Amino acid sequence: MKSLSILDSKQVALVEKEKPVPQHGEVLLKIKHVGFCGSDLNTFLGRNPMVKMPVIPGHEISAVVEKTTAGVPDTIREGMPCTVNPYTSCGKCPSCRNGRVNACQFNQTLGVQRDGAMSEYIVVPWQKVIADDAISSRDLALIEPLSVGFHAVSRAEVTDLDMVMVIGCGMIGIGAVIRSVLRGARVIVVDLDDEKLQLAKKLGAHYQINSTTEDIYSRLMEITRNMGPDVVIEAVGTPATYRMAVDEVAFTGRVVFIGYAKSEVAFETKYFVSKELDIRGSRNALPEDFRAVMEYVKRNELPDTFVTAIYPPEKGQEALEYWAENTGKVFRIFIEF
């Protein structure tokens, strides 16, 4: 079978692998679409310390159930369209014991710590299959990245009383926007790109700030009547946006970081104390976040602009080169098998 592999920094190739054979309790999936995410781009650029190359990327999945085995419940049947929960959990570490399996100390995400889904077929335990024939193949591959933003909103404990600022209107940030709006919050979005800001507006964001042309602090004071946002969700992962989140959040506010800053961040730590902030990380997503996204998708049509381009596996190198050259404009790039 065909598989797309990142061999080394900026080197992608189509390779031949043996078609996997499912064992007891496993499901064979025929892959339809797989999205490249930011971790895949960083792997391609040689900036992902969690990856050992060569690696088959991909954990944003749409597929069809090809074959089931003994031990798989009859709720999962051949021919069913599905997505996949791409994380693992050990069941023994502090995170797992506390019920937060999304942050398992020994998690191995598909395409990061282990080979991913950019192959014609993959095998997964039946518990990782999330089937729903009411969602299109394209949209099934968008469930996982949106769920990461949904999870961040849960970590922030957003309510209808909150003013929420989301920094970054990529796919993860857009997920945080949608979920915050669903919870009844007023939402401010900050980004460099006007097209992304307008998309966030269409999806319910109440205020938009272009950080290259507007003074963020002044606009926030105007919007929040000199109070600052109750919640800031950082979905970019740069030292500047990390500091912005702490600087701009209201006193006694909540800050949630999703993005990984690629270098050390220097904070004015007095704000941690003087504002008495709740500062939290947000990693991956829980099954209830997947369910929430899927219910949203079934009730709402996702914009076509969510998928910037679709490539065949033979053009994986071209796809990642395009994203690397247009990072500010790309939402998701799919490989279609």
Short mmCIF file of C-alpha atoms in Angstrom, two decimals:
data_model
loop_
_atom_site.label_atom_id
_atom_site.label_comp_id
_atom_site.label_asym_id
_atom_site.label_seq_id
_atom_site.Cartn_x
_atom_site.Cartn_y
_atom_site.Cartn_z
CA MET A 1 0.00 0.00 0.00
CA LYS A 2 1.03 3.64 -0.52
CA SER A 3 2.22 5.64 2.48
CA LEU A 4 3.51 9.18 2.70
CA SER A 5 6.67 9.49 4.78
CA ILE A 6 8.69 12.46 6.03
CA LEU A 7 12.20 11.07 5.67
CA ASP A 8 14.16 14.01 7.03
CA SER A 9 14.00 17.79 7.18
CA LYS A 10 12.22 18.98 4.01
CA GLN A 11 12.29 15.50 2.48
CA VAL A 12 9.02 13.71 1.73
CA ALA A 13 8.59 10.51 -0.24
CA LEU A 14 5.87 8.05 -1.22
CA VAL A 15 6.84 4.63 0.12
CA GLU A 16 5.39 1.13 -0.09
CA LYS A 17 4.28 -0.56 3.14
CA GLU A 18 2.57 -3.85 3.81
CA LYS A 19 -1.16 -3.58 4.27
CA PRO A 20 -1.82 -4.01 8.00
CA VAL A 21 -3.83 -6.97 9.30
CA PRO A 22 -6.22 -6.28 12.19
CA GLN A 23 -6.01 -8.49 15.26
CA HIS A 24 -8.61 -9.24 17.95
CA GLY A 25 -10.46 -6.07 18.94
CA GLU A 26 -8.98 -4.02 16.10
CA VAL A 27 -10.50 -2.35 13.04
CA LEU A 28 -9.01 -1.97 9.56
CA LEU A 29 -9.75 1.48 8.13
CA LYS A 30 -9.60 2.61 4.50
CA ILE A 31 -8.28 6.16 4.62
CA LYS A 32 -10.11 8.87 2.69
CA HIS A 33 -8.64 12.21 3.83
CA VAL A 34 -5.88 13.15 6.27
CA GLY A 35 -5.07 16.72 7.22
CA PHE A 36 -1.60 18.09 7.80
CA CYS A 37 -1.46 19.88 11.15
CA GLY A 38 1.09 22.27 12.62
CA SER A 39 3.07 19.42 14.19
CA ASP A 40 3.44 17.83 10.74
CA LEU A 41 4.67 21.11 9.28
CA ASN A 42 7.20 21.46 12.10
CA THR A 43 8.34 17.88 11.46
CA PHE A 44 8.86 18.74 7.80
CA LEU A 45 10.83 21.86 8.77
CA GLY A 46 12.96 19.95 11.27
CA ARG A 47 11.49 21.77 14.29
CA ASN A 48 9.59 18.99 16.05
CA PRO A 49 11.69 17.56 18.92
CA MET A 50 9.04 14.90 19.69
CA VAL A 51 9.46 13.14 16.32
CA LYS A 52 12.02 10.57 15.31
CA MET A 53 12.27 10.43 11.52
CA PRO A 54 11.40 8.86 9.20
CA VAL A 55 7.77 9.11 10.22
CA ILE A 56 4.40 8.73 8.51
CA PRO A 57 2.51 11.89 9.51
CA GLY A 58 -1.17 12.51 10.05
CA HIS A 59 -3.74 12.31 12.83
CA GLU A 60 -6.64 14.34 11.40
CA ILE A 61 -8.52 11.49 9.79
CA SER A 62 -11.54 10.58 7.75
CA ALA A 63 -11.90 6.93 6.84
CA VAL A 64 -14.31 4.09 6.17
CA VAL A 65 -14.45 0.88 8.20
CA GLU A 66 -13.00 -1.79 5.92
CA LYS A 67 -12.96 -4.79 8.25
CA THR A 68 -13.81 -5.62 11.84
CA THR A 69 -12.60 -8.53 14.01
CA ALA A 70 -13.80 -10.56 16.95
CA GLY A 71 -14.13 -8.39 20.00
CA VAL A 72 -15.40 -5.34 18.05
CA PRO A 73 -18.95 -4.35 19.05
CA ASP A 74 -21.65 -4.45 16.39
CA THR A 75 -22.06 -0.69 16.65
CA ILE A 76 -18.98 -0.52 14.39
CA ARG A 77 -19.78 -2.06 11.03
CA GLU A 78 -18.06 -2.38 7.68
CA GLY A 79 -18.73 0.57 5.39
CA MET A 80 -19.27 3.08 8.20
CA PRO A 81 -17.58 6.50 7.74
CA CYS A 82 -15.54 7.53 10.74
CA THR A 83 -12.81 9.60 12.28
CA VAL A 84 -10.24 8.46 14.86
CA ASN A 85 -9.16 9.54 18.30
CA PRO A 86 -5.40 9.57 17.60
CA TYR A 87 -4.06 9.65 21.17
CA THR A 88 -3.01 6.86 23.52
CA SER A 89 -3.29 6.67 27.30
CA CYS A 90 -1.45 4.35 29.67
CA GLY A 91 -4.09 4.25 32.39
CA LYS A 92 -1.43 4.46 35.14
CA CYS A 93 0.21 7.91 35.08
CA PRO A 94 -1.08 10.85 37.17
CA SER A 95 -3.04 12.30 34.23
CA CYS A 96 -4.82 9.03 33.51
CA ARG A 97 -5.52 8.38 37.18
CA ASN A 98 -7.13 11.83 37.35
CA GLY A 99 -9.34 11.08 34.34
CA ARG A 100 -7.48 13.47 32.03
CA VAL A 101 -6.36 10.86 29.53
CA ASN A 102 -5.79 13.50 26.86
CA ALA A 103 -2.68 14.59 28.78
CA CYS A 104 -1.28 11.11 29.41
CA GLN A 105 2.36 11.37 30.43
CA PHE A 106 3.21 8.64 27.93
CA ASN A 107 0.82 9.63 25.15
CA GLN A 108 1.77 8.65 21.61
CA THR A 109 -0.14 10.66 19.04
CA LEU A 110 -0.45 9.24 15.54
CA GLY A 111 2.07 10.93 13.25
CA VAL A 112 4.14 12.34 16.12
CA GLN A 113 5.47 9.77 18.58
CA ARG A 114 4.43 6.91 16.25
CA ASP A 115 3.56 6.47 12.57
CA GLY A 116 0.36 8.21 11.56
CA ALA A 117 -2.49 7.83 9.12
CA MET A 118 -1.14 9.00 5.75
CA SER A 119 -1.45 5.53 4.26
CA GLU A 120 -4.10 3.77 2.24
CA TYR A 121 -5.01 1.67 5.29
CA ILE A 122 -4.44 1.79 9.04
CA VAL A 123 -5.39 -0.47 11.96
CA VAL A 124 -6.63 0.95 15.26
CA PRO A 125 -8.27 -0.44 18.42
CA TRP A 126 -12.05 -0.29 18.08
CA GLN A 127 -12.26 2.12 21.03
CA LYS A 128 -10.51 4.78 18.92
CA VAL A 129 -13.05 4.63 16.08
CA ILE A 130 -15.66 7.42 16.13
CA ALA A 131 -18.25 6.62 13.46
CA ASP A 132 -20.99 8.90 12.15
CA ASP A 133 -22.62 8.61 8.74
CA ALA A 134 -24.21 12.07 9.05
CA ILE A 135 -20.86 13.84 8.52
CA SER A 136 -19.05 14.15 5.19
CA SER A 137 -15.61 12.70 4.57
CA ARG A 138 -14.08 16.16 4.38
CA ASP A 139 -15.61 17.28 7.66
CA LEU A 140 -14.68 14.09 9.52
CA ALA A 141 -11.03 15.02 8.98
CA LEU A 142 -11.68 18.41 10.61
CA ILE A 143 -13.12 16.99 13.84
CA GLU A 144 -9.82 16.43 15.67
CA PRO A 145 -8.25 19.89 15.11
CA LEU A 146 -11.48 21.66 16.04
CA SER A 147 -11.76 19.50 19.17
CA VAL A 148 -8.42 20.86 20.41
CA GLY A 149 -9.88 24.37 20.46
CA PHE A 150 -13.08 23.08 22.08
CA HIS A 151 -11.00 21.47 24.83
CA ALA A 152 -9.17 24.73 25.54
CA VAL A 153 -12.52 26.43 26.18
CA SER A 154 -13.40 23.71 28.67
CA ARG A 155 -10.03 24.22 30.38
CA ALA A 156 -10.86 27.94 30.62
CA GLU A 157 -14.28 27.17 32.12
CA VAL A 158 -15.87 29.74 29.80
CA THR A 159 -19.43 30.86 30.60
CA ASP A 160 -21.93 33.30 29.18
CA LEU A 161 -20.60 35.95 31.61
CA ASP A 162 -17.15 35.98 30.06
CA MET A 163 -15.37 38.18 27.56
CA VAL A 164 -12.98 35.80 25.79
CA MET A 165 -9.97 36.83 23.73
CA VAL A 166 -8.62 34.22 21.28
CA ILE A 167 -5.13 34.90 19.94
CA GLY A 168 -4.71 33.24 16.56
CA CYS A 169 -7.43 32.36 14.04
CA GLY A 170 -5.95 29.20 12.60
CA MET A 171 -7.92 25.97 12.84
CA ILE A 172 -7.24 25.48 16.57
CA GLY A 173 -8.12 29.07 17.42
CA ILE A 174 -11.26 28.89 15.31
CA GLY A 175 -12.32 25.86 17.32
CA ALA A 176 -11.94 27.94 20.48
CA VAL A 177 -13.99 30.74 18.91
CA ILE A 178 -16.84 28.41 17.95
CA ARG A 179 -17.00 26.77 21.36
CA SER A 180 -16.84 30.09 23.23
CA VAL A 181 -19.70 31.44 21.12
CA LEU A 182 -21.71 28.28 21.77
CA ARG A 183 -21.25 28.88 25.50
CA GLY A 184 -22.67 32.38 25.17
CA ALA A 185 -19.44 34.33 25.72
CA ARG A 186 -18.51 37.57 23.97
CA VAL A 187 -15.48 36.81 21.80
CA ILE A 188 -12.57 38.98 20.68
CA VAL A 189 -10.19 37.57 18.06
CA VAL A 190 -6.64 38.72 17.33
CA ASP A 191 -4.71 37.76 14.21
CA LEU A 192 -2.36 39.15 11.56
CA ASP A 193 -4.61 38.28 8.64
CA ASP A 194 -7.84 40.11 7.78
CA GLU A 195 -9.31 37.12 5.92
CA LYS A 196 -8.97 34.93 9.00
CA LEU A 197 -10.46 37.68 11.16
CA GLN A 198 -13.45 37.93 8.83
CA LEU A 199 -13.93 34.17 8.93
CA ALA A 200 -13.93 34.30 12.74
CA LYS A 201 -16.54 37.06 12.52
CA LYS A 202 -18.77 34.87 10.32
CA LEU A 203 -18.47 32.11 12.90
CA GLY A 204 -19.67 34.35 15.69
CA ALA A 205 -16.70 36.39 16.97
CA HIS A 206 -17.99 39.76 18.12
CA TYR A 207 -14.80 41.84 17.80
CA GLN A 208 -11.77 41.56 15.52
CA ILE A 209 -8.30 43.07 16.06
CA ASN A 210 -5.54 43.02 13.45
CA SER A 211 -2.36 43.05 15.51
CA THR A 212 -0.27 44.52 12.66
CA THR A 213 -2.45 47.60 12.11
CA GLU A 214 -4.14 48.22 15.47
CA ASP A 215 -2.97 48.86 19.01
CA ILE A 216 -4.15 45.76 20.85
CA TYR A 217 -4.18 47.26 24.34
CA SER A 218 -6.16 50.34 23.29
CA ARG A 219 -8.74 48.29 21.41
CA LEU A 220 -9.13 45.88 24.32
CA MET A 221 -9.67 48.74 26.76
CA GLU A 222 -12.29 50.19 24.42
CA ILE A 223 -14.09 46.85 23.98
CA THR A 224 -13.95 45.77 27.63
CA ARG A 225 -14.52 49.22 29.21
CA ASN A 226 -11.00 49.27 30.64
CA MET A 227 -11.39 45.88 32.32
CA GLY A 228 -9.53 43.51 29.99
CA PRO A 229 -10.82 40.11 28.82
CA ASP A 230 -11.84 37.59 31.48
CA VAL A 231 -10.26 34.75 29.50
CA VAL A 232 -7.39 34.67 27.03
CA ILE A 233 -6.81 31.58 24.90
CA GLU A 234 -3.42 31.54 23.17
CA ALA A 235 -3.44 29.48 19.95
CA VAL A 236 -0.27 30.62 18.17
CA GLY A 237 2.77 29.54 20.16
CA THR A 238 5.25 32.43 20.06
CA PRO A 239 6.98 34.30 22.89
CA ALA A 240 5.15 37.49 21.86
CA THR A 241 1.68 35.92 22.04
CA TYR A 242 2.51 34.13 25.31
CA ARG A 243 3.41 37.48 26.87
CA MET A 244 0.41 39.17 25.29
CA ALA A 245 -1.94 36.69 26.96
CA VAL A 246 -0.58 37.45 30.44
CA ASP A 247 -0.26 41.19 29.84
CA GLU A 248 -3.77 41.71 28.49
CA VAL A 249 -5.95 39.39 30.57
CA ALA A 250 -8.07 41.02 33.26
CA PHE A 251 -7.20 40.88 36.94
CA THR A 252 -8.19 37.43 38.33
CA GLY A 253 -8.55 36.24 34.73
CA ARG A 254 -7.84 32.84 33.21
CA VAL A 255 -5.13 32.22 30.62
CA VAL A 256 -5.04 29.01 28.59
CA PHE A 257 -2.07 28.14 26.39
CA ILE A 258 -2.52 25.73 23.47
CA GLY A 259 0.44 26.66 21.28
CA TYR A 260 4.00 25.57 21.96
CA ALA A 261 6.47 28.46 22.00
CA LYS A 262 9.58 27.27 20.15
CA SER A 263 11.95 29.29 22.35
CA GLU A 264 12.14 30.44 25.96
CA VAL A 265 9.62 33.08 27.07
CA ALA A 266 10.49 35.87 29.51
CA PHE A 267 7.49 36.98 31.60
CA GLU A 268 6.81 39.86 33.94
CA THR A 269 5.98 37.41 36.69
CA LYS A 270 4.57 40.16 38.91
CA TYR A 271 1.38 39.83 36.83
CA PHE A 272 1.01 36.19 37.87
CA VAL A 273 0.71 37.38 41.46
CA SER A 274 -0.73 40.88 41.26
CA LYS A 275 -3.53 39.76 38.93
CA GLU A 276 -3.91 36.44 40.80
CA LEU A 277 -4.13 34.65 37.47
CA ASP A 278 -5.20 31.12 36.69
CA ILE A 279 -2.70 29.96 34.05
CA ARG A 280 -3.43 26.61 32.41
CA GLY A 281 -2.17 24.45 29.62
CA SER A 282 -4.46 22.67 27.18
CA ARG A 283 -3.37 19.50 25.41
CA ASN A 284 -5.17 17.42 22.79
CA ALA A 285 -8.86 16.71 23.50
CA LEU A 286 -11.18 14.41 25.43
CA PRO A 287 -13.88 12.17 23.92
CA GLU A 288 -16.55 14.66 24.99
CA ASP A 289 -14.77 17.37 22.98
CA PHE A 290 -14.93 15.15 19.88
CA ARG A 291 -18.65 14.59 20.50
CA ALA A 292 -19.30 18.30 20.93
CA VAL A 293 -17.55 19.14 17.66
CA MET A 294 -19.47 16.43 15.80
CA GLU A 295 -22.80 17.71 17.10
CA TYR A 296 -21.84 21.21 15.99
CA VAL A 297 -20.81 20.00 12.52
CA LYS A 298 -24.10 18.13 12.08
CA ARG A 299 -26.04 21.33 12.80
CA ASN A 300 -23.82 23.78 10.93
CA GLU A 301 -22.14 23.84 7.54
CA LEU A 302 -18.38 24.30 7.84
CA PRO A 303 -16.91 26.93 5.50
CA ASP A 304 -15.16 25.72 2.35
CA THR A 305 -12.18 27.88 3.35
CA PHE A 306 -11.42 25.48 6.20
CA VAL A 307 -9.67 23.29 3.60
CA THR A 308 -7.15 25.38 1.69
CA ALA A 309 -6.05 22.67 -0.74
CA ILE A 310 -6.29 18.92 -1.37
CA TYR A 311 -3.34 16.98 -2.80
CA PRO A 312 -2.82 13.35 -3.82
CA PRO A 313 -0.18 11.48 -1.78
CA GLU A 314 2.22 11.67 -4.71
CA LYS A 315 2.41 15.45 -4.14
CA GLY A 316 3.07 15.43 -0.41
CA GLN A 317 6.37 17.28 -0.83
CA GLU A 318 4.66 19.99 -2.87
CA ALA A 319 1.86 20.28 -0.30
CA LEU A 320 4.18 20.87 2.63
CA GLU A 321 6.38 23.25 0.66
CA TYR A 322 3.28 25.27 -0.20
CA TRP A 323 2.25 25.47 3.46
CA ALA A 324 5.77 26.44 4.55
CA GLU A 325 5.71 29.32 2.06
CA ASN A 326 2.18 30.45 2.98
CA THR A 327 1.88 29.81 6.71
CA GLY A 328 -0.34 32.82 7.37
CA LYS A 329 -2.89 31.88 4.71
CA VAL A 330 -3.32 28.13 5.15
CA PHE A 331 -6.01 26.57 7.35
CA ARG A 332 -5.71 22.92 6.47
CA ILE A 333 -4.14 20.98 3.61
CA PHE A 334 -5.54 17.51 2.99
CA ILE A 335 -4.01 14.44 1.44
CA GLU A 336 -6.70 12.43 -0.35
CA PHE A 337 -6.24 8.69 -0.82
#
